[in-house]
Amino acid sequence: MNEYDSNRIYDLTSIIGYNKTHVKKEADCFVLNTCHIRKKATEKVYDEIGRVKKDLKKPLVVVSGCVAQAESKEMIKREPYIDMVIGPQSYHKIGDLILDYERKKEKINETEFDVVGKFDELEKISNSQSKISSYLTIQEGCDKFCHFCVVPYTRGPEYSRPFKQIIDEAQNLVSNGAREIILLGQNVNAYNYNKKYRLSSLIRTLSNIKNLKRIRFTTSHPKDMTEDLIDCYRDCETLMPFLHLPIQSGSNKILKLMNRKHDREYYMSVVEKLNKINKNIKISSDFIVGYPGETEKDFKNTMELVEKVGFVNSYSFIFSPRPGTPAATKKLNNLTESKIRLKKLQNTLENFQHKSNKKYLQQHCEVLIENKLDNQEKYFGRTRYMTPVIFEADNCKIGDLANVKITSFNQKNLFGIYETNKVKAA
Ligand code: SF4
């Protein structure tokens, strides 16, 4: 989502004459768009500002995003080099705020939750993104309040953008060259506009856009995997059969402590429904290891679930507390034990990934061509399951769906040779 927001921030600043520079030293304004999900996010911001201090003449320094929202006043106090902090729901005001700063030279702290105003404002400015695979935010915020997560505090309550606004932006992206759209939301499948339009309505309407070849969405909550959405995996050919569906733990005790609002059985019932409706579907997930209170038995439950589902492309981390969340006050687990568990889990997840990649060997697969590698007769694209593919080709067209024969692979990538544009899905 930060990539989407950063592009929109650029669209907004270019209106007041601030254009992108690739020469860092020339920058008059430096915007650091931050994310609070990863560990030590705040310290990374100060480190980056330290680098700016060394490299640049004093530019106007703006910190935006979720760290700005969470730390606001303290940031300006701690680092006088920062001139402005802007929360993720206020960045539509960045143009006016910069002009204000230029006039008054007074520090600015803008961290209101004005999400409706933000999207109304963004609607007036066309999205200049022109990537083959483009992001499109449809929903923001979250009402789930998982005990480990900062999102409900930094992005605010769930908000769904107006249906038509999204379709118009999608059409604009496709006319800019996008051939894949990734619908974004912190809780994307909670999308519900006016109690009439849901994520399934969006997917079905977007499926009719000419030249849009692929649709994906992320990140989903298991509780919001409703029947109408699952049905899209049967009916909509452009919806890719790959779903990122975080579970975090395979233990019901831990899921309850996390306040996840679903249990293991419910999660498995969603997986079964998906597999039943589309036998090609693959699922990836997120896991937190060593959550406060996790025992060896709880961890075994997670490992069993992983074996059962056979996840691909998953993310796993050791629990780390986020200030202000309920889990941050809990007693931490033994770190050495957590590291051993994480290693075990990651080995198993990597094995699944390896097996999944191996299956492609000597097979043809459908690849959406995203770009040509610099100074090489090689192209980059992705399979229907997001796996990166690097392939040789004399001549092929960016944005096309190619038929690529896979000749080798490693843990993360597939390598192959372009055959034709005639597609055989794999
Ligand atoms: S559902 Fe996702 S975004 Fe919402 S609180 Fe839980 S982890 Fe955070």
Coordinates of C-alpha atoms and ligand atoms in Angstrom, one line a residue:
M1 CA 0.0 0.0 0.0
N2 CA 2.9 2.3 0.6
E3 CA 3.9 1.9 -3.0
Y4 CA 0.5 3.0 -4.1
D5 CA 0.5 5.9 -1.6
S6 CA 4.0 7.0 -2.6
N7 CA 2.8 7.2 -6.3
R8 CA -0.2 9.2 -5.3
I9 CA 2.0 11.6 -3.2
Y10 CA 4.1 12.1 -6.3
D11 CA 0.9 12.9 -8.3
L12 CA 0.0 15.5 -5.7
T13 CA 3.4 17.2 -5.4
S14 CA 3.9 17.4 -9.1
I15 CA 0.9 19.7 -9.3
I16 CA 2.8 22.3 -7.2
G17 CA 5.9 21.9 -9.3
Y18 CA 7.8 19.3 -7.2
N19 CA 9.0 16.7 -9.7
K20 CA 10.9 13.5 -9.2
T21 CA 14.7 13.7 -9.3
H22 CA 17.0 10.8 -9.6
V23 CA 19.9 13.0 -8.3
K24 CA 19.5 12.8 -4.6
K25 CA 21.7 15.8 -3.9
E26 CA 19.4 18.1 -6.0
A27 CA 16.3 17.4 -3.9
D28 CA 14.5 20.4 -2.5
C29 CA 12.0 18.2 -0.8
F30 CA 12.6 14.7 0.7
V31 CA 9.5 12.7 1.5
L32 CA 10.0 9.5 3.6
N33 CA 6.9 7.4 3.3
T34 CA 7.1 5.0 6.2
C35 CA 5.6 1.6 7.3
H36 CA 5.1 0.6 10.9
I37 CA 4.6 -3.1 10.4
R38 CA 8.2 -4.3 10.5
K39 CA 10.4 -4.3 13.6
K40 CA 12.3 -1.1 14.5
A41 CA 10.4 0.9 11.9
T42 CA 10.9 4.2 13.9
E43 CA 14.6 3.7 14.3
K44 CA 15.0 3.1 10.6
V45 CA 13.3 6.5 9.9
Y46 CA 15.9 8.3 12.1
D47 CA 18.7 6.3 10.4
E48 CA 17.5 7.4 7.0
I49 CA 17.2 11.0 8.1
G50 CA 20.8 10.7 9.3
R51 CA 21.8 9.8 5.8
V52 CA 19.8 12.7 4.3
K53 CA 21.7 15.0 6.6
K54 CA 25.0 13.8 5.3
D55 CA 24.1 13.7 1.6
L56 CA 21.9 16.7 1.0
K57 CA 21.7 20.5 1.4
K58 CA 18.9 21.0 3.8
P59 CA 15.8 20.0 1.9
L60 CA 12.2 20.3 3.2
V61 CA 11.9 17.0 5.1
V62 CA 8.5 15.3 5.3
V63 CA 7.9 12.1 7.1
S64 CA 4.6 10.5 6.0
G65 CA 2.9 7.1 6.5
C66 CA 2.2 5.0 9.6
V67 CA 5.3 5.8 11.6
A68 CA 4.4 9.5 11.2
Q69 CA 0.9 8.7 12.5
A70 CA 2.1 6.7 15.4
E71 CA 4.9 9.0 16.6
S72 CA 3.8 12.4 15.2
K73 CA 4.8 15.1 17.8
E74 CA 7.7 13.1 19.3
M75 CA 9.3 12.9 15.8
I76 CA 9.4 16.7 15.4
K77 CA 10.7 17.0 19.0
R78 CA 13.4 14.3 18.6
E79 CA 14.7 15.3 15.2
P80 CA 14.6 19.0 14.4
Y81 CA 15.7 18.2 10.8
I82 CA 12.1 17.0 10.2
D83 CA 9.8 19.8 9.0
M84 CA 6.6 18.0 8.6
V85 CA 4.8 14.8 9.6
I86 CA 1.8 13.6 7.7
G87 CA -0.4 10.6 8.6
P88 CA -1.5 8.1 5.9
Q89 CA -5.0 9.5 5.9
S90 CA -3.9 13.1 5.4
Y91 CA -1.4 12.9 2.6
H92 CA -3.9 14.3 0.1
K93 CA -3.2 17.7 1.7
I94 CA 0.6 17.5 1.0
G95 CA 0.5 20.1 -1.7
D96 CA -1.2 22.8 0.4
L97 CA 1.0 21.9 3.4
I98 CA 4.2 22.3 1.5
L99 CA 3.0 25.7 0.2
D100 CA 2.1 26.7 3.8
Y101 CA 5.5 25.7 5.0
E102 CA 7.2 27.7 2.3
R103 CA 5.2 30.8 3.5
K104 CA 5.4 30.4 7.2
K105 CA 8.5 28.2 7.8
E106 CA 6.6 26.6 10.8
K107 CA 6.7 22.9 11.6
I108 CA 3.6 21.0 10.5
N109 CA 1.9 18.0 12.2
E110 CA -1.0 16.7 10.1
T111 CA -2.3 13.4 11.4
E112 CA -6.1 13.6 11.2
F113 CA -8.1 10.6 10.1
D114 CA -9.7 12.2 7.0
V115 CA -10.0 9.1 4.8
V116 CA -13.1 10.3 3.0
G117 CA -11.5 13.6 2.1
K118 CA -8.4 11.8 1.0
F119 CA -10.1 9.7 -1.7
D120 CA -12.4 12.5 -2.8
E121 CA -9.3 14.6 -3.3
L122 CA -7.3 11.8 -5.0
E123 CA -10.2 11.2 -7.4
K124 CA -9.6 14.7 -8.9
I125 CA -6.1 13.8 -9.9
S126 CA -5.5 11.0 -12.4
N127 CA -3.3 8.2 -11.2
S128 CA -0.1 8.4 -13.2
Q129 CA 1.1 4.9 -12.5
S130 CA 1.9 3.0 -15.7
K131 CA 3.3 -0.3 -14.5
I132 CA 2.1 -3.5 -16.1
S133 CA 1.2 -4.7 -12.6
S134 CA -0.4 -1.8 -10.8
Y135 CA -1.7 -1.4 -7.3
L136 CA -5.1 0.1 -6.6
T137 CA -6.3 0.8 -3.0
I138 CA -10.0 0.0 -2.5
Q139 CA -10.2 -0.2 1.2
E140 CA -8.3 1.1 4.2
G141 CA -8.2 0.6 8.0
C142 CA -9.3 -2.3 10.1
D143 CA -11.9 -3.0 12.8
K144 CA -10.6 -6.5 13.7
F145 CA -8.0 -5.3 16.4
C146 CA -5.8 -8.3 16.4
H147 CA -3.8 -7.9 19.6
F148 CA -0.4 -7.8 17.9
C149 CA -1.2 -5.3 15.1
V150 CA -0.9 -1.5 14.9
V151 CA -3.0 -1.0 11.8
P152 CA -6.3 -0.1 13.5
Y153 CA -4.4 2.6 15.4
T154 CA -2.4 4.0 12.5
R155 CA -4.9 3.6 9.6
G156 CA -8.1 4.0 11.6
P157 CA -11.5 2.2 11.1
E158 CA -12.5 0.2 8.0
Y159 CA -13.3 2.4 5.1
S160 CA -14.4 1.3 1.6
R161 CA -13.9 3.6 -1.4
P162 CA -16.9 4.4 -3.6
F163 CA -17.4 1.6 -6.2
K164 CA -17.5 3.9 -9.2
Q165 CA -14.3 5.8 -8.1
I166 CA -12.5 2.5 -8.1
I167 CA -13.7 1.3 -11.5
D168 CA -12.8 4.7 -13.0
E169 CA -9.3 4.5 -11.5
A170 CA -8.9 0.9 -12.8
Q171 CA -9.9 2.0 -16.3
N172 CA -7.5 4.8 -16.1
L173 CA -4.7 2.4 -15.1
V174 CA -5.5 0.1 -17.9
S175 CA -5.4 2.9 -20.4
N176 CA -2.0 3.9 -18.9
G177 CA -0.7 0.3 -19.8
A178 CA -1.6 -1.8 -16.7
R179 CA -2.4 -5.4 -17.6
E180 CA -2.7 -6.6 -14.0
I181 CA -4.4 -4.8 -11.1
I182 CA -3.7 -5.8 -7.5
L183 CA -6.6 -4.5 -5.3
L184 CA -5.3 -3.4 -1.9
G185 CA -6.7 -3.0 1.5
Q186 CA -5.5 -3.8 5.1
N187 CA -8.6 -5.9 5.2
V188 CA -9.3 -6.0 1.5
N189 CA -12.1 -8.6 1.6
A190 CA -14.0 -6.5 4.1
Y191 CA -14.7 -4.1 1.2
N192 CA -18.4 -3.1 1.4
Y193 CA -19.6 0.1 -0.2
N194 CA -23.1 1.3 0.8
K195 CA -24.0 -2.3 1.8
K196 CA -24.4 -3.0 -1.9
Y197 CA -21.0 -3.5 -3.4
R198 CA -18.6 -6.1 -2.1
L199 CA -15.2 -7.3 -3.3
S200 CA -16.9 -9.9 -5.4
S201 CA -18.9 -7.1 -7.2
L202 CA -15.7 -5.2 -7.9
I203 CA -13.9 -8.3 -9.3
R204 CA -16.9 -9.2 -11.5
T205 CA -17.0 -5.7 -12.9
L206 CA -13.3 -5.3 -13.4
S207 CA -13.3 -8.7 -15.2
N208 CA -15.1 -6.9 -18.1
I209 CA -12.4 -4.3 -18.6
K210 CA -10.9 -4.9 -22.0
N211 CA -7.1 -5.5 -21.9
L212 CA -7.1 -6.2 -18.2
K213 CA -5.6 -9.7 -18.0
R214 CA -5.1 -10.4 -14.4
I215 CA -6.8 -9.4 -11.1
R216 CA -5.4 -10.1 -7.6
F217 CA -6.3 -8.8 -4.1
T218 CA -4.4 -8.5 -0.8
T219 CA -4.6 -8.8 2.2
S220 CA -7.5 -10.9 3.3
H221 CA -8.9 -11.9 6.6
P222 CA -10.3 -15.5 6.8
K223 CA -13.6 -14.2 8.4
D224 CA -14.3 -12.2 5.3
M225 CA -13.9 -15.0 2.8
T226 CA -17.6 -15.0 2.0
E227 CA -19.3 -17.4 -0.4
D228 CA -19.8 -14.7 -3.1
L229 CA -16.1 -14.0 -3.1
I230 CA -15.2 -17.7 -3.2
D231 CA -17.5 -18.1 -6.2
C232 CA -15.3 -15.6 -8.1
Y233 CA -12.6 -18.2 -8.2
R234 CA -14.9 -20.4 -10.3
D235 CA -16.4 -17.7 -12.5
C236 CA -13.8 -15.1 -13.2
E237 CA -11.0 -16.2 -15.4
T238 CA -9.0 -13.0 -14.8
L239 CA -9.0 -13.6 -11.0
M240 CA -5.7 -15.4 -10.4
P241 CA -6.0 -18.7 -8.5
F242 CA -3.6 -17.6 -5.8
L243 CA -4.7 -16.2 -2.5
H244 CA -2.7 -14.8 0.4
L245 CA -4.8 -15.8 3.5
P246 CA -3.0 -15.1 6.8
I247 CA -3.6 -17.5 9.6
Q248 CA -0.7 -16.5 12.0
S249 CA -1.0 -19.7 14.1
G250 CA -2.4 -23.2 13.9
S251 CA -3.3 -23.3 17.6
N252 CA -6.8 -22.3 18.7
K253 CA -5.4 -21.2 22.0
I254 CA -3.0 -18.7 20.4
L255 CA -5.6 -17.6 17.8
K256 CA -7.8 -16.6 20.7
L257 CA -5.0 -14.8 22.5
M258 CA -4.3 -13.0 19.3
N259 CA -8.0 -12.0 19.0
R260 CA -8.0 -13.3 15.5
K261 CA -11.8 -13.9 15.5
H262 CA -11.5 -17.3 13.7
D263 CA -10.2 -20.7 14.7
R264 CA -8.3 -23.3 12.9
E265 CA -11.4 -25.3 11.9
Y266 CA -13.0 -22.2 10.4
Y267 CA -9.8 -21.5 8.4
M268 CA -9.6 -25.1 7.1
S269 CA -13.3 -24.9 6.1
V270 CA -12.4 -21.8 3.9
V271 CA -9.5 -23.7 2.4
E272 CA -11.6 -26.7 1.6
K273 CA -14.3 -24.5 -0.1
L274 CA -11.6 -22.8 -2.2
N275 CA -10.1 -26.1 -3.2
K276 CA -13.4 -27.5 -4.1
I277 CA -14.4 -24.6 -6.3
N278 CA -11.1 -24.4 -8.1
K279 CA -8.7 -27.3 -8.0
N280 CA -5.8 -25.1 -9.3
I281 CA -5.9 -22.7 -6.3
K282 CA -2.8 -22.2 -4.2
I283 CA -2.6 -20.4 -0.9
S284 CA 0.1 -18.5 0.9
S285 CA 0.0 -17.2 4.5
D286 CA 1.6 -15.3 7.3
F287 CA 2.8 -16.8 10.5
I288 CA 3.9 -15.4 13.9
V289 CA 6.1 -17.7 15.9
G290 CA 6.7 -17.3 19.6
Y291 CA 3.6 -15.3 20.3
P292 CA 3.3 -14.7 24.1
G293 CA 2.0 -17.9 25.6
E294 CA 2.9 -20.2 22.7
T295 CA 4.0 -23.6 23.9
E296 CA 5.7 -26.5 22.0
K297 CA 2.3 -28.1 21.6
D298 CA 0.8 -24.9 20.1
F299 CA 3.8 -24.7 17.7
K300 CA 3.2 -28.4 16.7
N301 CA -0.4 -27.4 15.8
T302 CA 1.0 -24.8 13.5
M303 CA 3.3 -27.3 11.8
E304 CA 0.5 -29.8 11.4
L305 CA -1.6 -27.2 9.7
V306 CA 1.2 -26.1 7.4
E307 CA 1.7 -29.8 6.3
K308 CA -2.0 -30.1 5.7
V309 CA -2.5 -27.0 3.6
G310 CA 0.9 -27.1 1.8
F311 CA 1.3 -23.3 1.6
V312 CA 3.4 -21.6 -1.0
N313 CA 5.3 -18.2 -0.8
S314 CA 4.5 -17.6 2.9
Y315 CA 5.9 -15.1 5.4
S316 CA 7.0 -16.0 8.9
F317 CA 8.4 -13.9 11.7
I318 CA 9.2 -14.1 15.4
F319 CA 6.7 -12.1 17.5
S320 CA 7.9 -8.6 18.2
P321 CA 5.8 -6.2 20.3
R322 CA 4.4 -3.0 18.7
P323 CA 4.0 -0.2 21.3
G324 CA 0.4 0.6 22.1
T325 CA -1.0 -2.8 21.1
P326 CA -2.4 -5.2 23.8
A327 CA 0.2 -7.9 23.0
A328 CA 3.0 -5.4 23.8
T329 CA 2.3 -5.7 27.5
K330 CA 2.6 -9.6 27.6
K331 CA 5.6 -11.5 28.8
L332 CA 7.9 -12.4 25.9
N333 CA 8.7 -16.0 25.1
N334 CA 12.2 -17.4 25.2
L335 CA 14.0 -16.0 22.1
T336 CA 16.3 -19.0 21.6
E337 CA 13.3 -21.3 21.6
S338 CA 11.4 -19.0 19.2
K339 CA 14.4 -18.9 16.8
I340 CA 14.5 -22.8 16.7
R341 CA 10.8 -22.9 15.9
L342 CA 11.0 -20.3 13.2
K343 CA 13.8 -22.2 11.5
K344 CA 11.7 -25.4 11.6
L345 CA 8.7 -23.6 10.1
Q346 CA 10.7 -21.8 7.5
N347 CA 12.4 -25.1 6.4
T348 CA 9.0 -26.7 5.9
L349 CA 7.7 -23.7 4.0
E350 CA 10.8 -23.6 1.8
N351 CA 10.4 -27.3 1.0
F352 CA 6.8 -26.6 -0.2
Q353 CA 8.1 -23.7 -2.3
H354 CA 10.9 -25.9 -3.7
K355 CA 8.4 -28.7 -4.6
S356 CA 6.0 -26.2 -6.2
N357 CA 8.8 -24.7 -8.3
K358 CA 10.2 -28.1 -9.3
K359 CA 6.8 -29.1 -10.8
Y360 CA 7.3 -26.4 -13.5
L361 CA 10.4 -28.0 -14.8
Q362 CA 10.1 -28.7 -18.6
Q363 CA 6.5 -27.5 -18.4
H364 CA 5.0 -24.5 -20.2
C365 CA 3.5 -21.8 -18.0
E366 CA 1.7 -18.6 -18.5
V367 CA 3.7 -15.5 -17.8
L368 CA 2.7 -11.9 -17.8
I369 CA 5.6 -10.0 -19.2
E370 CA 6.5 -7.0 -17.0
N371 CA 9.8 -5.7 -18.3
K372 CA 13.0 -6.3 -20.2
L373 CA 16.2 -6.8 -18.2
D374 CA 18.8 -4.0 -18.8
N375 CA 21.3 -4.8 -21.6
Q376 CA 20.1 -8.4 -21.9
E377 CA 17.9 -10.4 -24.3
K378 CA 16.0 -11.5 -21.2
Y379 CA 12.6 -10.6 -19.8
F380 CA 10.9 -10.6 -16.4
G381 CA 7.4 -11.7 -15.6
R382 CA 5.3 -13.6 -13.2
T383 CA 3.3 -16.8 -13.2
R384 CA -0.4 -17.0 -12.2
Y385 CA 1.0 -17.7 -8.7
M386 CA 3.2 -14.6 -8.6
T387 CA 6.4 -16.6 -9.0
P388 CA 9.1 -14.5 -10.7
V389 CA 10.2 -15.8 -14.1
I390 CA 13.3 -14.7 -16.0
F391 CA 13.3 -15.9 -19.6
E392 CA 15.2 -15.6 -22.8
A393 CA 13.4 -14.2 -25.9
D394 CA 14.5 -12.5 -29.1
N395 CA 11.4 -10.5 -29.4
C396 CA 8.3 -10.3 -27.2
K397 CA 6.0 -7.6 -26.1
I398 CA 5.8 -6.2 -22.6
G399 CA 2.3 -6.6 -21.3
D400 CA 1.5 -9.7 -23.2
L401 CA 0.8 -13.1 -21.7
A402 CA 3.6 -15.4 -22.9
N403 CA 3.9 -19.1 -23.0
V404 CA 7.3 -19.9 -21.4
K405 CA 9.1 -23.2 -21.2
I406 CA 10.7 -23.6 -17.8
T407 CA 14.3 -25.0 -18.0
S408 CA 15.6 -24.4 -14.4
F409 CA 14.6 -22.9 -11.1
N410 CA 15.9 -21.9 -7.7
Q411 CA 14.2 -21.2 -4.4
K412 CA 12.5 -18.0 -5.5
N413 CA 12.6 -17.9 -9.3
L414 CA 11.9 -19.9 -12.4
F415 CA 14.1 -19.6 -15.6
G416 CA 13.0 -20.4 -19.1
I417 CA 12.7 -19.8 -22.8
Y418 CA 9.9 -17.9 -24.5
E419 CA 7.9 -20.0 -26.9
T420 CA 4.8 -18.2 -28.1
N421 CA 2.1 -15.9 -27.1
K422 CA -0.3 -18.7 -27.3
V423 CA -1.1 -19.4 -23.7
K424 CA -1.3 -22.7 -22.0
A425 CA -2.1 -22.0 -18.4
A426 CA 0.0 -23.7 -15.7
Ligands
SF4_1 S1 -7.0 -8.1 10.5 FE1 -5.0 -7.7 9.7 S2 -4.9 -5.4 9.7 FE2 -6.6 -6.0 11.0 S3 -5.8 -6.0 13.1 FE3 -5.7 -8.1 12.3 S4 -3.6 -8.2 11.4 FE4 -4.1 -6.0 11.7

